[in-house]
């Protein structure tokens, strides 16, 4: 079974530039998560999708971050414009279901973003 | 809000020995899940072990076991017969049974000494 795919693996941009990350979850997984992991910290949830609907985006900085999951499969996370404090690893994870049940999250390799 | 605390930023263990990683959490819920995740350097995060709060019996997965103390809100991970491949960041995480979010601690970096 193929795992969660993410691209690019690394990205370096200047502040105020835009950047987009892509995630392809495990086939059949309805729930998709985007996390931000700043160096020395644990992952922090940015947004959670159930199929193509948003379940939780309470910690997403909506003035600069956006995410979509068209057709309930792939997802993109965009930052526009980027700030220095956005430097982090962005993790995508998927699970069969997330709401009112436990299903294991499977994580992708992450995208390491450096904002100069 | 739920918080997860890992008070040991770094730990080391001799190969073949046993090490215990600590985790405490804060919640007013009675039904929840607790997890330990492993994140090797430059590799994907994977689930090591999980515990349902309603179960009194401590979870065990091969060399990995937990000590779940619900009243004390403590959830430690014991790694027996440590191997070089166990070297990684270990994250403790919490999830309400009826909630969406996973809350992660700040992690413990485990070094295994040959």
Coordinates of N, CA and C in Angstrom, one line a residue:
Chain A
X1 N 0.9 -1.2 0.0 CA 0.0 0.0 0.0 C 0.9 1.2 0.0
X2 N 0.6 2.2 -0.9 CA 1.4 3.4 -1.0 C 1.1 4.3 0.2
X3 N 2.1 5.0 0.7 CA 1.9 5.8 1.8 C 1.4 7.2 1.4
X4 N 1.4 8.1 2.4 CA 1.1 9.5 2.1 C 2.2 10.2 1.4
X5 N 1.9 10.8 0.2 CA 2.9 11.5 -0.6 C 2.8 13.0 -0.4
X6 N 4.0 13.6 -0.3 CA 4.0 15.1 -0.2 C 5.1 15.6 -1.1
X7 N 4.8 16.8 -1.7 CA 5.9 17.4 -2.5 C 5.7 19.0 -2.4
X8 N 6.7 19.7 -2.5 CA 8.1 19.3 -2.6 C 8.6 18.8 -1.2
X9 N 9.8 18.2 -1.1 CA 10.3 17.8 0.2 C 11.0 19.0 0.9
X10 N 11.5 19.9 0.1 CA 12.2 21.1 0.6 C 11.9 22.3 -0.2
X11 N 11.8 23.4 0.5 CA 11.5 24.7 -0.3 C 12.1 25.8 0.5
X12 N 12.8 26.7 -0.3 CA 13.4 27.9 0.3 C 12.8 29.1 -0.5
X13 N 12.3 30.0 0.3 CA 11.7 31.2 -0.4 C 12.1 32.4 0.4
X14 N 11.9 33.6 -0.2 CA 12.1 34.8 0.5 C 10.8 35.2 1.2
X15 N 10.9 36.0 2.2 CA 9.7 36.5 2.9 C 8.9 37.3 1.9
X16 N 7.6 37.2 2.1 CA 6.6 37.9 1.3 C 6.3 37.1 0.0
X17 N 7.1 36.1 -0.3 CA 6.7 35.3 -1.5 C 5.6 34.3 -1.1
X18 N 5.1 33.6 -2.2 CA 4.1 32.6 -2.0 C 4.7 31.2 -2.2
X19 N 4.0 30.2 -1.5 CA 4.4 28.9 -1.7 C 3.2 28.0 -1.5
X20 N 3.3 26.8 -2.2 CA 2.2 25.8 -2.1 C 2.8 24.4 -1.9
X21 N 2.1 23.7 -1.1 CA 2.5 22.3 -0.8 C 1.4 21.4 -1.3
X22 N 1.8 20.2 -1.7 CA 0.8 19.2 -2.2 C 0.8 18.0 -1.3
X23 N -0.3 17.3 -1.2 CA -0.4 16.1 -0.4 C -1.4 15.1 -1.1
X24 N -0.9 13.9 -1.2 CA -1.8 12.8 -1.8 C -1.9 11.8 -0.7
X25 N -3.1 11.7 -0.1 CA -3.3 10.7 1.0 C -3.3 9.3 0.6
X26 N -3.4 8.4 1.5 CA -3.5 7.0 1.2 C -4.9 6.8 0.6
X27 N -5.0 6.0 -0.5 CA -6.2 5.7 -1.2 C -7.3 5.2 -0.2
X28 N -8.5 5.9 -0.3 CA -9.6 5.5 0.6 C -9.7 6.2 1.9
X29 N -8.7 6.9 2.2 CA -8.7 7.7 3.5 C -9.5 8.9 3.4
X30 N -10.6 9.0 4.2 CA -11.5 10.1 4.1 C -11.0 11.4 4.8
X31 N -10.2 11.2 5.8 CA -9.7 12.3 6.6 C -8.3 12.7 6.3
X32 N -8.1 14.0 6.1 CA -6.7 14.5 5.8 C -6.4 15.7 6.7
X33 N -5.2 15.6 7.2 CA -4.7 16.7 8.2 C -3.5 17.4 7.6
X34 N -3.4 18.7 7.9 CA -2.2 19.4 7.7 C -1.7 19.9 9.1
X35 N -0.4 19.6 9.3 CA 0.2 20.1 10.6 C 1.4 21.0 10.3
X36 N 1.7 21.9 11.2 CA 2.9 22.6 11.1 C 3.8 22.2 12.3
X37 N 5.0 21.8 12.0 CA 5.9 21.4 13.1 C 7.2 22.4 13.1
X38 N 7.2 23.3 14.0 CA 8.3 24.2 14.1 C 9.4 23.5 14.9
X39 N 10.6 23.8 14.5 CA 11.8 23.1 15.1 C 11.7 23.1 16.6
X40 N 11.8 21.9 17.2 CA 11.8 21.8 18.7 C 10.4 21.7 19.3
X41 N 9.4 21.7 18.5 CA 8.0 21.6 18.9 C 7.3 20.4 18.3
X42 N 6.2 20.0 18.9 CA 5.4 18.9 18.3 C 4.5 19.5 17.2
X43 N 4.0 18.6 16.4 CA 3.1 19.1 15.3 C 1.9 19.8 15.9
X44 N 1.5 20.8 15.2 CA 0.3 21.6 15.5 C -0.7 21.5 14.4
X45 N -1.9 21.1 14.6 CA -2.9 21.0 13.6 C -3.2 22.3 13.0
X46 N -3.2 22.4 11.7 CA -3.6 23.6 10.9 C -5.0 23.5 10.4
X47 N -5.3 22.3 9.8 CA -6.6 22.1 9.2 C -6.9 20.7 9.0
X48 N -8.1 20.3 9.2 CA -8.5 18.9 9.0 C -9.7 18.8 8.0
X49 N -9.6 18.0 7.1 CA -10.7 17.7 6.1 C -11.3 16.4 6.3
X50 N -12.6 16.3 6.1 CA -13.3 15.1 6.1 C -13.9 15.0 4.7
X51 N -13.4 14.1 3.8 CA -13.7 14.2 2.4 C -13.3 15.5 1.9
X52 N -14.1 16.3 1.3 CA -13.7 17.6 0.8 C -14.2 18.7 1.6
X53 N -14.7 18.4 2.8 CA -15.2 19.5 3.7 C -14.3 19.7 4.8
X54 N -14.2 21.0 5.3 CA -13.4 21.3 6.4 C -14.1 21.0 7.7
X55 N -13.4 20.2 8.6 CA -13.9 19.9 9.9 C -13.4 20.8 11.0
X56 N -12.1 21.2 10.8 CA -11.5 22.1 11.9 C -10.4 22.9 11.2
X57 N -10.5 24.2 11.2 CA -9.5 25.1 10.7 C -9.3 26.2 11.8
X58 N -9.5 25.9 13.0 CA -9.5 26.9 14.0 C -8.1 27.5 14.3
X59 N -7.0 26.7 13.9 CA -5.7 27.2 14.1 C -5.0 27.6 12.8
X60 N -5.7 27.7 11.8 CA -5.1 28.1 10.5 C -5.1 29.6 10.4
X61 N -4.0 30.2 10.2 CA -3.9 31.7 10.1 C -4.5 32.1 8.8
X62 N -5.8 32.4 8.8 CA -6.5 32.5 7.5 C -6.1 33.8 6.7
X63 N -5.4 34.7 7.4 CA -5.0 35.9 6.6 C -3.9 35.6 5.6
X64 N -3.2 34.4 5.8 CA -2.1 34.1 4.9 C -2.1 32.7 4.4
X65 N -2.8 31.8 5.2 CA -2.8 30.4 4.9 C -4.2 30.0 4.3
X66 N -4.1 29.1 3.3 CA -5.3 28.6 2.7 C -5.1 27.1 2.3
X67 N -6.2 26.4 2.3 CA -6.0 25.0 2.0 C -7.3 24.5 1.3
X68 N -7.1 23.6 0.4 CA -8.3 23.0 -0.3 C -8.1 21.5 -0.5
X69 N -9.2 20.8 -0.7 CA -9.1 19.4 -1.0 C -10.2 19.1 -2.0
X70 N -9.9 19.4 -3.2 CA -10.9 19.2 -4.3 C -11.1 17.7 -4.5
X71 N -12.4 17.4 -4.7 CA -12.8 16.0 -5.0 C -12.5 15.0 -3.8
X72 N -12.1 15.6 -2.7 CA -11.9 14.7 -1.5 C -10.7 13.8 -1.6
X73 N -9.7 14.2 -2.4 CA -8.6 13.3 -2.5 C -7.3 14.1 -2.2
X74 N -6.6 14.6 -3.2 CA -5.4 15.5 -3.0 C -5.8 16.8 -2.3
X75 N -4.7 17.3 -1.7 CA -4.9 18.6 -1.0 C -3.7 19.5 -1.3
X76 N -4.0 20.8 -1.3 CA -2.9 21.8 -1.3 C -3.0 22.7 -0.2
X77 N -1.9 23.1 0.3 CA -1.8 24.1 1.4 C -0.9 25.3 0.8
X78 N -1.5 26.5 0.9 CA -0.8 27.6 0.4 C -0.5 28.7 1.5
X79 N 0.6 29.3 1.3 CA 1.0 30.4 2.2 C 1.3 31.6 1.3
X80 N 0.6 32.7 1.6 CA 0.7 33.9 0.8 C 0.3 35.2 1.6
X81 N 1.2 36.1 1.9 CA 2.7 36.0 1.7 C 3.3 35.3 2.9
X82 N 4.5 34.7 2.7 CA 5.2 34.0 3.8 C 5.9 35.0 4.7
X83 N 6.0 34.6 6.0 CA 6.7 35.3 7.0 C 7.9 34.4 7.5
X84 N 8.8 35.0 8.1 CA 10.0 34.3 8.7 C 9.5 33.2 9.6
X85 N 8.5 33.5 10.4 CA 8.0 32.5 11.4 C 7.3 31.3 10.8
X86 N 7.1 31.4 9.5 CA 6.5 30.2 8.8 C 7.5 29.1 8.6
X87 N 8.7 29.3 8.8 CA 9.7 28.3 8.6 C 9.4 27.1 9.5
X88 N 9.2 26.0 8.9 CA 8.8 24.8 9.7 C 8.7 23.6 8.7
X89 N 8.4 22.5 9.3 CA 8.1 21.3 8.5 C 6.6 21.2 8.4
X90 N 6.0 21.1 7.3 CA 4.6 20.9 7.1 C 4.3 19.5 6.8
X91 N 3.5 18.9 7.7 CA 3.2 17.5 7.6 C 1.8 17.3 7.2
X92 N 1.6 16.3 6.3 CA 0.3 15.9 5.9 C 0.1 14.5 6.5
X93 N -1.1 14.2 6.9 CA -1.5 12.9 7.5 C -2.9 12.5 7.0
X94 N -3.2 11.3 6.9 CA -4.5 10.8 6.6 C -4.9 9.7 7.4
X95 N -6.2 9.5 7.5 CA -6.8 8.4 8.3 C -8.1 8.0 7.6
X96 N -8.6 6.8 7.9 CA -9.8 6.3 7.4 C -11.0 7.3 7.8
X97 N -11.0 7.6 9.1 CA -12.0 8.5 9.6 C -11.4 9.2 10.8
X98 N -11.9 10.4 11.1 CA -11.3 11.1 12.2 C -12.4 11.4 13.3
X99 N -13.6 11.6 12.8 CA -14.6 12.1 13.7 C -15.3 11.0 14.5
X100 N -15.2 11.2 15.8 CA -15.9 10.3 16.8 C -15.5 8.9 16.7
X101 N -14.3 8.7 16.3 CA -13.7 7.3 16.2 C -12.2 7.4 16.2
X102 N -11.6 6.3 16.5 CA -10.2 6.4 16.3 C -9.8 5.6 15.1
X103 N -9.0 6.2 14.3 CA -8.3 5.5 13.2 C -6.9 6.0 13.1
X104 N -6.0 5.1 12.9 CA -4.6 5.5 12.9 C -4.3 6.6 11.9
X105 N -3.5 7.6 12.3 CA -3.1 8.6 11.3 C -1.8 8.1 10.7
X106 N -1.7 8.2 9.4 CA -0.5 7.9 8.6 C 0.1 9.2 8.1
X107 N 1.4 9.4 8.4 CA 2.0 10.7 8.1 C 2.8 10.6 6.8
X108 N 2.9 11.7 6.1 CA 3.8 11.8 5.0 C 5.2 12.2 5.5
X109 N 6.1 12.3 4.5 CA 7.5 12.7 4.9 C 7.7 14.2 5.3
X110 N 6.7 15.0 4.9 CA 6.8 16.4 5.3 C 7.5 17.2 4.2
X111 N 7.2 18.5 4.3 CA 7.9 19.5 3.4 C 8.6 20.5 4.4
X112 N 9.9 20.6 4.2 CA 10.6 21.5 5.1 C 10.7 22.9 4.4
X113 N 10.1 23.9 5.0 CA 10.0 25.2 4.4 C 11.0 26.1 5.2
X114 N 11.9 26.8 4.4 CA 12.7 27.8 5.0 C 12.4 29.2 4.4
X115 N 12.1 30.1 5.2 CA 11.7 31.5 4.7 C 12.9 32.4 5.1
X116 N 13.5 33.0 4.1 CA 14.7 33.9 4.4 C 14.3 35.4 4.4
Chain B
X1 N -8.3 24.0 27.4 CA -7.6 23.4 26.3 C -6.8 22.2 26.8
X2 N -6.7 21.2 26.0 CA -5.8 20.1 26.4 C -4.4 20.4 26.2
X3 N -3.5 20.0 27.1 CA -2.1 20.2 26.9 C -1.4 18.9 27.2
X4 N -0.3 18.7 26.5 CA 0.5 17.5 26.7 C 1.9 17.9 27.0
X5 N 2.5 17.4 28.0 CA 3.8 17.8 28.5 C 4.8 16.7 28.5
X6 N 5.9 16.9 27.8 CA 7.0 15.9 27.9 C 8.2 16.7 28.5
X7 N 8.6 16.3 29.7 CA 9.5 17.1 30.5 C 11.0 16.7 30.2
X8 N 11.2 15.7 29.3 CA 12.5 15.3 29.0 C 12.9 15.6 27.6
X9 N 13.5 16.7 27.3 CA 13.9 17.0 25.9 C 14.8 16.0 25.3
X10 N 15.7 15.4 26.1 CA 16.6 14.5 25.6 C 16.8 13.3 26.6
X11 N 16.9 12.1 26.0 CA 17.2 11.0 26.8 C 18.2 10.1 26.1
X12 N 19.0 9.3 26.8 CA 19.9 8.4 26.2 C 19.8 7.1 26.9
X13 N 20.1 6.0 26.2 CA 20.1 4.7 26.7 C 21.1 3.8 26.1
X14 N 21.7 2.9 26.8 CA 22.6 2.0 26.3 C 21.9 0.9 25.5
X15 N 22.5 0.5 24.4 CA 21.9 -0.6 23.6 C 21.6 -1.8 24.5
X16 N 20.4 -2.4 24.3 CA 19.9 -3.6 25.1 C 19.4 -3.2 26.4
X17 N 19.5 -2.0 26.9 CA 18.9 -1.6 28.1 C 17.5 -1.1 28.0
X18 N 16.9 -0.7 29.1 CA 15.5 -0.2 29.1 C 15.5 1.3 29.4
X19 N 14.6 2.0 28.8 CA 14.5 3.4 29.0 C 13.0 3.7 29.1
X20 N 12.7 4.7 29.9 CA 11.3 5.2 30.1 C 11.2 6.7 29.8
X21 N 10.2 7.0 28.9 CA 10.0 8.4 28.5 C 8.7 8.8 29.2
X22 N 8.7 10.0 29.7 CA 7.6 10.5 30.5 C 6.7 11.4 29.7
X23 N 5.4 11.4 30.1 CA 4.4 12.3 29.4 C 3.3 12.5 30.4
X24 N 2.9 13.7 30.6 CA 1.7 14.1 31.4 C 0.8 14.9 30.5
X25 N -0.5 14.9 30.9 CA -1.5 15.6 30.1 C -2.5 16.2 31.0
X26 N -3.2 17.1 30.4 CA -4.2 17.8 31.2 C -5.5 17.8 30.4
X27 N -6.6 17.2 31.0 CA -7.9 17.2 30.4 C -8.9 17.0 31.5
X28 N -10.1 17.5 31.1 CA -11.3 17.3 32.0 C -12.2 16.2 31.4
X29 N -11.8 15.6 30.3 CA -12.6 14.5 29.7 C -12.3 13.2 30.4
X30 N -13.2 12.3 30.2 CA -13.1 11.0 30.8 C -12.8 9.9 29.7
X31 N -13.1 10.3 28.5 CA -13.0 9.3 27.4 C -12.0 9.9 26.3
X32 N -10.9 9.3 26.2 CA -9.9 9.9 25.2 C -8.9 8.8 24.8
X33 N -8.0 9.1 23.9 CA -7.0 8.2 23.5 C -5.6 8.9 23.7
X34 N -4.6 8.1 24.0 CA -3.3 8.5 24.2 C -2.4 7.7 23.2
X35 N -1.4 8.4 22.7 CA -0.5 7.8 21.7 C 1.0 8.1 22.0
X36 N 1.8 7.2 21.5 CA 3.2 7.6 21.4 C 3.6 7.4 19.9
X37 N 4.2 8.5 19.3 CA 4.6 8.4 17.9 C 6.2 8.5 17.9
X38 N 6.7 7.9 16.9 CA 8.2 7.9 16.7 C 8.5 8.7 15.4
X39 N 9.5 9.6 15.5 CA 9.9 10.3 14.3 C 11.4 10.2 14.1
X40 N 11.8 9.2 13.3 CA 13.3 9.1 13.1 C 13.8 10.3 12.3
X41 N 15.1 10.5 12.3 CA 15.6 11.7 11.6 C 15.3 11.6 10.1
X42 N 14.7 12.6 9.6 CA 14.4 12.8 8.2 C 13.5 11.7 7.7
X43 N 12.7 11.1 8.6 CA 11.8 10.0 8.2 C 10.4 10.3 8.7
X44 N 9.5 9.5 8.2 CA 8.1 9.8 8.6 C 7.8 9.4 10.0
X45 N 6.8 10.1 10.5 CA 6.3 9.8 11.9 C 5.4 8.6 11.8
X46 N 5.6 7.7 12.7 CA 4.9 6.5 12.8 C 4.3 6.2 14.2
X47 N 3.2 5.6 14.2 CA 2.6 5.2 15.5 C 3.3 4.1 16.2
X48 N 3.6 4.3 17.5 CA 4.3 3.2 18.2 C 3.3 2.4 19.0
X49 N 2.4 3.1 19.7 CA 1.5 2.4 20.6 C 0.4 3.4 21.0
X50 N -0.8 2.9 21.3 CA -1.9 3.7 21.7 C -2.6 3.1 22.9
X51 N -3.3 3.9 23.6 CA -4.0 3.5 24.8 C -5.4 4.2 24.8
X52 N -6.5 3.4 25.0 CA -7.8 3.9 25.2 C -8.0 4.2 26.7
X53 N -8.5 5.4 27.1 CA -8.6 5.8 28.5 C -9.5 4.9 29.3
X54 N -10.5 4.3 28.6 CA -11.4 3.4 29.4 C -10.8 2.1 29.7
X55 N -9.7 1.7 29.1 CA -9.1 0.4 29.4 C -8.1 0.6 30.5
X56 N -8.2 -0.2 31.5 CA -7.3 -0.2 32.6 C -6.0 -0.9 32.3
X57 N -6.0 -1.9 31.4 CA -4.8 -2.6 31.1 C -3.9 -1.8 30.3
X58 N -2.6 -1.8 30.6 CA -1.6 -1.0 29.9 C -1.4 -1.7 28.5
X59 N -1.3 -0.9 27.5 CA -1.0 -1.4 26.2 C 0.4 -1.9 26.0
X60 N 0.6 -2.9 25.2 CA 2.0 -3.4 25.0 C 2.1 -3.8 23.5
X61 N 3.2 -3.4 22.9 CA 3.5 -3.8 21.5 C 5.0 -4.2 21.5
X62 N 5.2 -5.5 21.5 CA 6.5 -6.1 21.5 C 7.4 -5.5 22.6
X63 N 8.4 -4.7 22.2 CA 9.3 -4.2 23.2 C 8.8 -2.9 23.8
X64 N 7.7 -2.4 23.3 CA 7.2 -1.1 23.8 C 6.0 -1.4 24.7
X65 N 6.0 -0.7 25.8 CA 4.8 -0.8 26.7 C 4.6 0.6 27.4
X66 N 3.4 0.8 27.9 CA 3.1 2.0 28.5 C 2.7 1.8 30.0
X67 N 2.9 2.8 30.7 CA 2.3 2.9 32.1 C 1.3 4.0 32.2
X68 N 0.1 3.6 32.1 CA -1.0 4.6 32.0 C -1.6 4.8 33.4
X69 N -1.5 6.0 34.0 CA -2.0 6.3 35.3 C -3.1 7.4 35.1
X70 N -4.3 7.0 35.0 CA -5.4 7.9 34.6 C -5.6 9.0 35.6
X71 N -5.6 8.6 36.9 CA -5.8 9.6 38.0 C -4.7 10.6 38.0
X72 N -3.5 10.2 37.8 CA -2.3 11.1 37.8 C -2.2 11.8 36.4
X73 N -2.9 11.4 35.4 CA -2.8 11.9 34.1 C -1.4 11.8 33.6
X74 N -0.9 10.6 33.7 CA 0.5 10.2 33.3 C 0.5 9.1 32.3
X75 N 1.3 9.1 31.3 CA 1.4 8.1 30.3 C 2.8 8.0 29.8
X76 N 3.5 7.1 30.4 CA 4.9 6.9 30.1 C 5.1 5.7 29.1
X77 N 6.2 5.8 28.4 CA 6.6 4.8 27.4 C 7.8 4.1 27.9
X78 N 7.8 2.8 27.9 CA 8.9 2.0 28.3 C 9.4 1.2 27.1
X79 N 10.7 1.4 26.7 CA 11.3 0.7 25.6 C 12.3 -0.3 26.2
X80 N 12.0 -1.6 26.0 CA 12.9 -2.6 26.6 C 13.9 -3.1 25.5
X81 N 15.0 -3.6 25.9 CA 16.0 -4.1 25.0 C 16.2 -3.1 23.8
X82 N 16.6 -1.9 24.2 CA 16.7 -0.8 23.2 C 17.7 -1.2 22.1
X83 N 17.3 -0.8 20.9 CA 18.1 -1.1 19.7 C 18.5 0.2 19.0
X84 N 19.5 0.2 18.2 CA 20.0 1.4 17.5 C 18.9 2.0 16.7
X85 N 18.0 1.2 16.1 CA 16.9 1.8 15.3 C 15.8 2.5 16.1
X86 N 15.9 2.4 17.5 CA 15.0 3.1 18.3 C 15.3 4.6 18.4
X87 N 16.5 5.0 18.0 CA 16.9 6.4 18.1 C 16.0 7.2 17.2
X88 N 15.4 8.2 17.9 CA 14.4 9.1 17.2 C 13.8 10.1 18.1
X89 N 13.0 11.0 17.6 CA 12.1 11.8 18.5 C 10.9 11.1 18.8
X90 N 10.5 11.1 20.0 CA 9.2 10.5 20.4 C 8.3 11.5 20.9
X91 N 7.1 11.5 20.4 CA 6.0 12.4 20.7 C 4.9 11.7 21.4
X92 N 4.4 12.3 22.5 CA 3.2 11.8 23.1 C 2.1 12.7 22.6
X93 N 0.9 12.0 22.4 CA -0.2 12.8 21.8 C -1.5 12.4 22.5
X94 N -2.5 13.3 22.5 CA -3.8 13.1 23.1 C -4.9 13.4 22.1
X95 N -6.0 12.7 22.2 CA -7.1 13.0 21.4 C -8.4 12.6 22.1
X96 N -9.3 13.6 22.2 CA -10.6 13.3 22.8 C -11.3 12.2 22.0
X97 N -12.1 11.3 22.6 CA -12.7 10.3 21.9 C -13.7 10.8 20.9
X98 N -14.4 12.0 21.2 CA -15.4 12.5 20.4 C -14.9 13.8 19.7
X99 N -13.6 14.0 19.6 CA -13.0 15.2 19.0 C -12.2 14.9 17.8
X100 N -11.8 16.0 17.2 CA -11.0 15.9 15.9 C -9.5 15.9 16.2
X101 N -9.1 16.8 17.1 CA -7.7 17.2 17.1 C -6.9 16.2 17.9
X102 N -5.6 16.0 17.4 CA -4.6 15.4 18.1 C -3.7 16.5 18.7
X103 N -3.4 16.4 20.0 CA -2.5 17.4 20.7 C -1.2 16.7 21.0
X104 N -0.1 17.3 20.5 CA 1.2 16.7 20.6 C 2.0 17.4 21.7
X105 N 2.9 16.6 22.4 CA 3.8 17.2 23.2 C 5.0 17.7 22.4
X106 N 6.0 18.3 23.1 CA 7.2 18.9 22.4 C 8.2 17.8 22.0
X107 N 8.1 16.6 22.5 CA 9.0 15.6 22.0 C 10.1 15.3 23.0
X108 N 10.6 14.1 22.9 CA 11.8 13.6 23.6 C 12.8 13.0 22.6
X109 N 14.0 13.5 22.5 CA 15.0 13.0 21.6 C 15.7 11.8 22.2
X110 N 15.6 10.7 21.7 CA 16.2 9.5 22.3 C 17.4 9.1 21.5
X111 N 18.5 9.0 22.2 CA 19.8 8.5 21.6 C 20.1 7.1 22.2
X112 N 20.5 6.2 21.3 CA 20.8 4.8 21.7 C 22.3 4.7 21.5
X113 N 23.0 4.4 22.6 CA 24.5 4.3 22.6 C 24.9 2.9 22.4
X114 N 25.7 2.6 21.4 CA 26.1 1.2 21.1 C 27.0 0.7 22.2

